Amino acid sequence: MLVSDLLSTTRIKLPIEARDKPTVLRELAALLAEPNGSELDTIVQAVEEREAVLSTGIGHGVAIPHGKPATLRELRLAAGASPEPIPFDAVDGQPVRLFFLLVGPESAAADQVKALSRISRLTRHAPFRDRLLAARTPEEFYRLLCDAEGK
């Protein structure tokens, strides 16, 4: 499971404009919803329900919010970086600047876990996080992910 296979430049937001957790979730979810916005509320609701159980801020300025909206048929991933740290209730108590929003149906739960694990492994290294944060365009952000995955 490669993160770069789930992501595209049209699903990368640089910079994230939101300054709080609910708005970040909505901003990234908008990248995953159908163009007419019909899935937006369903995606946001599923992710917020998951966040209510336990924050997906994994530490070191990274969050991987995720959920399982019943209306989706495949895994979808969006990513983004914020120029300013955003409070996110992360496990280490630190604010977040790098976000990866992953949603998909219950039937894709195993692949979702693999993708979450892959994102976590990629972002645990400070130099890689720093390169992602320094990316100026979605294309540059995506290329950094591809390079990290040997693609």
CSV table of C-alpha atoms in Angstrom, one decimal, residues 1 3 5 15 27 31 37 55 62 70 77 81 104 112-113 126 140-141:
chain,number,residue,atom,x,y,z
A,1,MET,CA,0.0,0.0,0.0
A,3,VAL,CA,0.5,6.6,0.1
A,5,ASP,CA,-1.2,5.7,-4.9
A,15,PRO,CA,-1.2,26.1,2.5
A,27,GLU,CA,-11.1,22.0,4.4
A,31,LEU,CA,-10.8,17.9,-1.4
A,37,GLY,CA,-20.2,18.8,-2.4
A,55,SER,CA,-7.5,12.4,18.6
A,62,VAL,CA,1.4,15.3,12.4
A,70,ALA,CA,-20.9,4.7,4.8
A,77,LEU,CA,-6.7,10.5,0.9
A,81,ALA,CA,0.4,21.6,5.5
A,104,GLY,CA,-13.1,4.9,3.1
A,112,GLN,CA,-7.1,1.9,5.7
A,113,VAL,CA,-5.0,0.5,8.6
A,126,ALA,CA,12.0,14.8,11.2
A,140,GLU,CA,6.5,19.3,-4.9
A,141,PHE,CA,4.7,17.7,-1.9
